[in-house]
mmCIF file of C-alpha atoms and ligand atoms in Angstrom:
data_model
loop_
_atom_site.group_PDB
_atom_site.id
_atom_site.type_symbol
_atom_site.label_atom_id
_atom_site.label_comp_id
_atom_site.label_asym_id
_atom_site.label_seq_id
_atom_site.Cartn_x
_atom_site.Cartn_y
_atom_site.Cartn_z
ATOM 1 C CA MET W 1 73.399 248.189 19.775
ATOM 2 C CA LYS W 2 75.859 250.806 18.426
ATOM 3 C CA ILE W 3 78.882 249.028 16.964
ATOM 4 C CA ALA W 4 82.057 250.812 15.790
ATOM 5 C CA ILE W 5 84.341 248.652 13.668
ATOM 6 C CA LEU W 6 87.935 249.399 12.679
ATOM 7 C CA THR W 7 89.453 247.238 9.963
ATOM 8 C CA GLY W 8 93.028 246.846 8.771
ATOM 9 C CA ALA W 9 94.886 245.042 6.013
ATOM 10 C CA GLY W 10 94.149 241.640 7.542
ATOM 11 C CA VAL W 11 90.500 241.886 6.462
ATOM 12 C CA SER W 12 91.625 242.097 2.807
ATOM 13 C CA ALA W 13 94.463 239.565 3.085
ATOM 14 C CA GLU W 14 92.284 236.662 1.906
ATOM 15 C CA SER W 15 91.224 238.721 -1.095
ATOM 16 C CA GLY W 16 94.849 238.544 -2.204
ATOM 17 C CA LEU W 17 95.814 242.093 -1.210
ATOM 18 C CA GLY W 18 99.042 242.078 0.802
ATOM 19 C CA THR W 19 99.284 243.256 4.369
ATOM 20 C CA PHE W 20 102.069 245.596 5.450
ATOM 21 C CA ARG W 21 103.914 243.954 8.311
ATOM 22 C CA ASP W 22 103.367 240.254 7.866
ATOM 23 C CA LYS W 23 105.967 238.018 6.229
ATOM 24 C CA ASP W 24 106.384 239.328 2.622
ATOM 25 C CA GLY W 25 104.261 242.337 3.606
ATOM 26 C CA LEU W 26 104.505 245.555 1.587
ATOM 27 C CA TRP W 27 106.853 247.234 4.063
ATOM 28 C CA THR W 28 109.202 244.263 3.840
ATOM 29 C CA ARG W 29 109.528 244.915 0.085
ATOM 30 C CA TYR W 30 109.299 248.688 -0.183
ATOM 31 C CA ASP W 31 110.814 251.503 1.884
ATOM 32 C CA LEU W 32 107.725 253.306 3.201
ATOM 33 C CA ASN W 33 109.769 256.521 3.388
ATOM 34 C CA GLU W 34 110.142 256.384 -0.388
ATOM 35 C CA VAL W 35 106.562 255.505 -1.340
ATOM 36 C CA ALA W 36 104.297 256.581 1.542
ATOM 37 C CA THR W 37 105.509 260.004 2.690
ATOM 38 C CA PRO W 38 105.096 263.509 1.204
ATOM 39 C CA GLU W 39 108.909 263.782 1.155
ATOM 40 C CA GLY W 40 109.198 260.570 -0.841
ATOM 41 C CA PHE W 41 106.604 261.855 -3.314
ATOM 42 C CA ALA W 42 108.440 265.171 -3.687
ATOM 43 C CA ARG W 43 111.716 263.313 -4.313
ATOM 44 C CA ASN W 44 110.358 260.833 -6.861
ATOM 45 C CA PRO W 45 106.703 261.193 -7.885
ATOM 46 C CA ALA W 46 107.070 258.639 -10.690
ATOM 47 C CA LEU W 47 108.171 255.928 -8.215
ATOM 48 C CA VAL W 48 105.242 256.711 -5.923
ATOM 49 C CA HIS W 49 102.744 256.671 -8.783
ATOM 50 C CA ASP W 50 104.183 253.332 -9.956
ATOM 51 C CA PHE W 51 103.745 251.905 -6.430
ATOM 52 C CA TYR W 52 100.105 252.977 -6.193
ATOM 53 C CA ASN W 53 99.358 252.104 -9.837
ATOM 54 C CA ALA W 54 100.423 248.513 -9.065
ATOM 55 C CA ARG W 55 98.286 248.429 -5.881
ATOM 56 C CA ARG W 56 95.319 249.983 -7.760
ATOM 57 C CA ALA W 57 95.559 247.265 -10.445
ATOM 58 C CA ASN W 58 95.717 244.526 -7.756
ATOM 59 C CA CYS W 59 92.720 246.088 -6.030
ATOM 60 C CA ALA W 60 90.704 246.204 -9.280
ATOM 61 C CA ASP W 61 91.431 242.477 -9.790
ATOM 62 C CA ALA W 62 90.563 241.514 -6.204
ATOM 63 C CA THR W 63 87.127 240.576 -4.917
ATOM 64 C CA PRO W 64 85.598 241.083 -1.458
ATOM 65 C CA ASN W 65 85.908 238.019 0.778
ATOM 66 C CA ALA W 66 83.447 236.549 3.285
ATOM 67 C CA ALA W 67 84.595 238.976 5.980
ATOM 68 C CA HIS W 68 83.759 242.018 3.828
ATOM 69 C CA MET W 69 80.406 240.448 2.902
ATOM 70 C CA ALA W 70 79.538 239.670 6.524
ATOM 71 C CA LEU W 71 80.309 243.252 7.635
ATOM 72 C CA ALA W 72 78.105 244.579 4.822
ATOM 73 C CA GLU W 73 75.296 242.265 5.965
ATOM 74 C CA LEU W 74 75.733 243.435 9.573
ATOM 75 C CA ALA W 75 74.927 246.989 8.447
ATOM 76 C CA THR W 76 71.535 245.859 7.103
ATOM 77 C CA GLY W 77 70.437 244.405 10.466
ATOM 78 C CA PRO W 78 69.103 245.969 13.673
ATOM 79 C CA HIS W 79 72.434 247.367 14.879
ATOM 80 C CA GLU W 80 73.805 250.852 14.197
ATOM 81 C CA VAL W 81 77.165 250.122 12.549
ATOM 82 C CA THR W 82 80.002 252.605 11.891
ATOM 83 C CA LEU W 83 82.645 251.029 9.654
ATOM 84 C CA ILE W 84 86.047 252.705 9.831
ATOM 85 C CA THR W 85 88.883 251.318 7.751
ATOM 86 C CA GLN W 86 92.610 251.946 7.581
ATOM 87 C CA ASN W 87 92.555 250.193 4.216
ATOM 88 C CA VAL W 88 92.695 252.148 0.993
ATOM 89 C CA ASP W 89 91.147 249.362 -1.078
ATOM 90 C CA ASP W 90 87.458 249.581 -2.030
ATOM 91 C CA LEU W 91 86.466 246.053 -1.014
ATOM 92 C CA HIS W 92 84.159 247.100 1.843
ATOM 93 C CA THR W 93 82.220 249.357 -0.543
ATOM 94 C CA ARG W 94 82.137 246.708 -3.269
ATOM 95 C CA ALA W 95 80.835 244.219 -0.668
ATOM 96 C CA GLY W 96 77.923 246.598 -0.049
ATOM 97 C CA SER W 97 78.932 248.365 3.169
ATOM 98 C CA PRO W 98 77.381 251.860 3.189
ATOM 99 C CA ASP W 99 79.220 255.004 4.378
ATOM 100 C CA VAL W 100 82.690 253.466 4.860
ATOM 101 C CA ILE W 101 85.036 255.909 6.611
ATOM 102 C CA HIS W 102 88.446 255.669 4.906
ATOM 103 C CA MET W 103 90.732 257.281 7.492
ATOM 104 C CA HIS W 104 93.858 256.632 5.357
ATOM 105 C CA GLY W 105 92.266 257.683 2.065
ATOM 106 C CA ARG W 106 91.264 255.689 -1.010
ATOM 107 C CA LEU W 107 93.359 254.088 -3.748
ATOM 108 C CA MET W 108 90.587 254.666 -6.306
ATOM 109 C CA ARG W 109 90.553 258.434 -5.709
ATOM 110 C CA ALA W 110 92.977 261.133 -6.846
ATOM 111 C CA LEU W 111 93.836 264.434 -5.167
ATOM 112 C CA CYS W 112 95.310 267.669 -6.522
ATOM 113 C CA ALA W 113 98.135 268.867 -4.277
ATOM 114 C CA ALA W 114 97.671 272.370 -5.704
ATOM 115 C CA CYS W 115 93.914 272.982 -5.343
ATOM 116 C CA ASP W 116 92.711 270.075 -3.145
ATOM 117 C CA ALA W 117 90.257 268.826 -5.797
ATOM 118 C CA ARG W 118 89.383 265.095 -5.605
ATOM 119 C CA TRP W 119 88.135 262.811 -8.380
ATOM 120 C CA ASP W 120 87.963 259.129 -9.335
ATOM 121 C CA ALA W 121 91.531 258.088 -10.079
ATOM 122 C CA PRO W 122 92.365 256.620 -13.485
ATOM 123 C CA LEU W 123 93.832 253.109 -13.207
ATOM 124 C CA VAL W 124 97.256 254.517 -14.110
ATOM 125 C CA MET W 125 98.386 257.890 -12.746
ATOM 126 C CA SER W 126 101.562 259.732 -13.739
ATOM 127 C CA PRO W 127 103.398 262.911 -12.687
ATOM 128 C CA ASN W 128 102.423 264.462 -16.045
ATOM 129 C CA ASP W 129 98.675 264.230 -15.359
ATOM 130 C CA HIS W 130 96.835 267.531 -15.142
ATOM 131 C CA CYS W 131 94.299 268.282 -12.399
ATOM 132 C CA PRO W 132 90.833 268.353 -14.000
ATOM 133 C CA SER W 133 89.961 271.408 -11.889
ATOM 134 C CA CYS W 134 92.996 273.711 -11.923
ATOM 135 C CA GLY W 135 95.147 272.126 -14.634
ATOM 136 C CA ALA W 136 98.248 271.875 -12.414
ATOM 137 C CA THR W 137 100.524 268.840 -12.850
ATOM 138 C CA ALA W 138 100.234 268.201 -9.095
ATOM 139 C CA THR W 139 98.069 265.109 -8.992
ATOM 140 C CA ARG W 140 98.652 262.428 -6.309
ATOM 141 C CA PRO W 141 96.808 259.405 -4.978
ATOM 142 C CA ASP W 142 94.197 260.430 -2.384
ATOM 143 C CA ILE W 143 96.100 258.493 0.282
ATOM 144 C CA VAL W 144 97.042 259.755 3.766
ATOM 145 C CA TRP W 145 100.814 259.288 3.969
ATOM 146 C CA PHE W 146 102.925 258.976 7.101
ATOM 147 C CA GLY W 147 103.206 262.400 8.702
ATOM 148 C CA GLU W 148 99.833 263.528 7.315
ATOM 149 C CA VAL W 149 96.583 263.832 9.247
ATOM 150 C CA PRO W 150 94.105 260.957 8.837
ATOM 151 C CA TYR W 151 90.657 261.871 7.514
ATOM 152 C CA ASP W 152 87.437 262.237 9.535
ATOM 153 C CA MET W 153 89.038 261.882 12.976
ATOM 154 C CA ASP W 154 86.245 263.901 14.676
ATOM 155 C CA ALA W 155 83.545 261.594 13.315
ATOM 156 C CA ILE W 156 85.660 258.521 14.069
ATOM 157 C CA SER W 157 86.368 259.576 17.655
ATOM 158 C CA ALA W 158 82.698 260.409 18.275
ATOM 159 C CA ALA W 159 81.549 257.040 16.918
ATOM 160 C CA VAL W 160 84.084 255.072 18.989
ATOM 161 C CA ALA W 161 83.472 257.056 22.189
ATOM 162 C CA THR W 162 79.694 256.546 22.013
ATOM 163 C CA CYS W 163 79.501 252.942 20.778
ATOM 164 C CA ASP W 164 78.385 249.964 22.867
ATOM 165 C CA LEU W 165 80.945 247.714 21.190
ATOM 166 C CA PHE W 166 84.264 248.581 19.503
ATOM 167 C CA VAL W 167 85.701 245.861 17.265
ATOM 168 C CA ALA W 168 89.150 245.927 15.637
ATOM 169 C CA ILE W 169 89.549 243.461 12.775
ATOM 170 C CA GLY W 170 92.767 242.543 10.947
ATOM 171 C CA THR W 171 95.084 245.241 12.219
ATOM 172 C CA SER W 172 98.479 244.971 13.903
ATOM 173 C CA ALA W 173 97.661 248.120 15.942
ATOM 174 C CA GLU W 174 101.120 249.507 15.135
ATOM 175 C CA VAL W 175 99.998 252.824 13.594
ATOM 176 C CA TYR W 176 98.379 255.721 15.443
ATOM 177 C CA PRO W 177 95.860 257.299 15.781
ATOM 178 C CA ALA W 178 94.027 254.112 14.665
ATOM 179 C CA ALA W 179 95.858 251.971 17.241
ATOM 180 C CA GLY W 180 94.774 254.316 20.044
ATOM 181 C CA LEU W 181 91.039 254.171 19.281
ATOM 182 C CA VAL W 182 90.542 251.244 21.661
ATOM 183 C CA GLU W 183 91.350 253.640 24.554
ATOM 184 C CA LEU W 184 88.444 255.873 23.449
ATOM 185 C CA ALA W 185 85.921 253.064 23.402
ATOM 186 C CA GLY W 186 83.419 253.529 26.186
ATOM 187 C CA ARG W 187 82.156 250.015 26.705
ATOM 188 C CA GLN W 188 82.947 246.547 25.353
ATOM 189 C CA THR W 189 85.941 245.963 23.064
ATOM 190 C CA LEU W 190 86.731 242.966 20.862
ATOM 191 C CA GLU W 191 89.818 242.176 18.771
ATOM 192 C CA ILE W 192 89.418 239.842 15.794
ATOM 193 C CA ASN W 193 92.789 239.021 14.253
ATOM 194 C CA LEU W 194 95.003 236.211 12.980
ATOM 195 C CA ALA W 195 97.234 236.717 16.014
ATOM 196 C CA PRO W 196 97.301 239.054 19.044
ATOM 197 C CA SER W 197 98.042 242.630 17.909
ATOM 198 C CA ALA W 198 100.370 245.097 19.624
ATOM 199 C CA ARG W 199 97.348 246.374 21.601
ATOM 200 C CA ALA W 200 95.728 242.991 22.342
ATOM 201 C CA ASN W 201 95.929 243.618 26.104
ATOM 202 C CA ALA W 202 93.728 246.708 25.741
ATOM 203 C CA PHE W 203 90.774 244.637 24.471
ATOM 204 C CA ASP W 204 88.202 242.899 26.697
ATOM 205 C CA ASP W 205 87.710 239.998 24.313
ATOM 206 C CA HIS W 206 89.602 238.346 21.453
ATOM 207 C CA ARG W 207 88.834 235.981 18.616
ATOM 208 C CA PHE W 208 91.806 234.670 16.647
ATOM 209 C CA GLY W 209 91.713 233.147 13.192
ATOM 210 C CA PRO W 210 91.306 234.081 9.523
ATOM 211 C CA ALA W 211 88.885 236.994 9.088
ATOM 212 C CA SER W 212 86.938 235.158 6.368
ATOM 213 C CA GLU W 213 85.998 232.513 8.961
ATOM 214 C CA VAL W 214 85.889 234.399 12.270
ATOM 215 C CA VAL W 215 84.020 237.524 11.086
ATOM 216 C CA PRO W 216 81.037 235.730 9.503
ATOM 217 C CA ALA W 217 80.697 233.545 12.630
ATOM 218 C CA TRP W 218 80.786 236.626 14.860
ATOM 219 C CA VAL W 219 78.216 238.466 12.690
ATOM 220 C CA ALA W 220 75.939 235.421 12.730
ATOM 221 C CA GLU W 221 75.843 235.567 16.534
ATOM 222 C CA LEU W 222 74.613 239.181 16.380
ATOM 223 C CA ARG W 223 71.576 238.425 14.215
HETATM 224 N N1 LIG G 1 92.639 237.368 8.948
HETATM 225 C C1 LIG G 1 92.735 238.197 10.021
HETATM 226 N N2 LIG G 1 93.839 238.909 10.328
HETATM 227 C C2 LIG G 1 94.886 238.791 9.482
HETATM 228 C C3 LIG G 1 94.868 237.962 8.338
HETATM 229 C C4 LIG G 1 93.679 237.238 8.090
HETATM 230 N N3 LIG G 1 93.563 236.411 7.034
HETATM 231 N N4 LIG G 1 96.075 238.056 7.718
HETATM 232 C C5 LIG G 1 96.809 238.922 8.449
HETATM 233 N N5 LIG G 1 96.111 239.348 9.515
HETATM 234 C C6 LIG G 1 96.517 240.308 10.542
HETATM 235 C C7 LIG G 1 97.985 240.219 10.930
HETATM 236 O O1 LIG G 1 98.150 239.318 12.011
HETATM 237 C C8 LIG G 1 98.285 241.656 11.355
HETATM 238 O O2 LIG G 1 98.042 241.832 12.743
HETATM 239 O O3 LIG G 1 96.335 241.582 9.994
HETATM 240 C C9 LIG G 1 97.264 242.499 10.576
HETATM 241 C C10 LIG G 1 97.888 243.310 9.468
HETATM 242 O O4 LIG G 1 98.752 244.246 10.068
HETATM 243 P P1 LIG G 1 99.482 245.317 9.140
HETATM 244 O O5 LIG G 1 100.104 244.628 7.986
HETATM 245 O O6 LIG G 1 100.342 246.162 10.039
HETATM 246 O O7 LIG G 1 98.278 246.211 8.551
HETATM 247 P P2 LIG G 1 97.488 247.370 9.282
HETATM 248 O O8 LIG G 1 97.358 247.115 10.744
HETATM 249 O O9 LIG G 1 96.245 247.589 8.516
HETATM 250 O O10 LIG G 1 98.453 248.652 9.063
HETATM 251 C C11 LIG G 1 97.962 249.897 9.522
HETATM 252 O O11 LIG G 1 99.867 250.999 8.543
HETATM 253 O O12 LIG G 1 101.314 251.221 6.794
HETATM 254 C C12 LIG G 1 100.209 251.764 7.383
HETATM 255 O O13 LIG G 1 98.589 253.002 6.263
HETATM 256 C C13 LIG G 1 99.049 251.711 6.440
HETATM 257 O O14 LIG G 1 96.723 251.398 6.971
HETATM 258 C C14 LIG G 1 98.013 250.867 7.174
HETATM 259 C C15 LIG G 1 98.453 250.994 8.616
#
């Protein structure tokens, strides 16, 4: 069976990484316009680097939870699995998932706004860093900010349109184009979340509960 999976911040919540829109979520404590838009970065690059430096340190200290591990195990079985994540943490990769598609970029990667070079980000980035390729002081986190185009949308759309089962895990379905992928899914759709998302009605099936419990149980049924 071809399975396309889309994960959101809820899959990393039990690893101690905050979500965005839950109580005490990141967007309840930071103005996303200041720290997650190109305009915000142009206005105050030091503030944006500080924001992502703190998230990068949290990510380095976090460990994959049972949901990440179960999704990695699923990829080793008989099913053809495409794992798409909105998350910028590296917990799916560290859990052993191969070929993770990071549609919103990766916290552990850096990007040069001048020459488009990408490299492994240092733990702490600053506006004074020089691009290792062109030398410009134009380095930024390799994160897709609001108003920018998510990565790999052609591959993502193809995988979702041709899968037998589309599963969304741990996402509020508030942000497009990720939230619209369920409309592309050709066959069965399943939402796994702590609570019904904004697009819950678009899914055929639902399983509610903490990802670290519900995802391993779901994967076990597919063995
Ligand atoms: N298990 C399962 N689901 C959980 C858990 C958990 N332990 N904890 C929280 N959730 C669910 C919440 O119910 C919520 O629906 O995870 C979802 C998290 O929603 P958001 O905080 O909005 O995160 P996400 O959907 O990933 O946000 C999408 O928005 O800000 C942008 O780029 C950012 O990628 C992010 C995008």
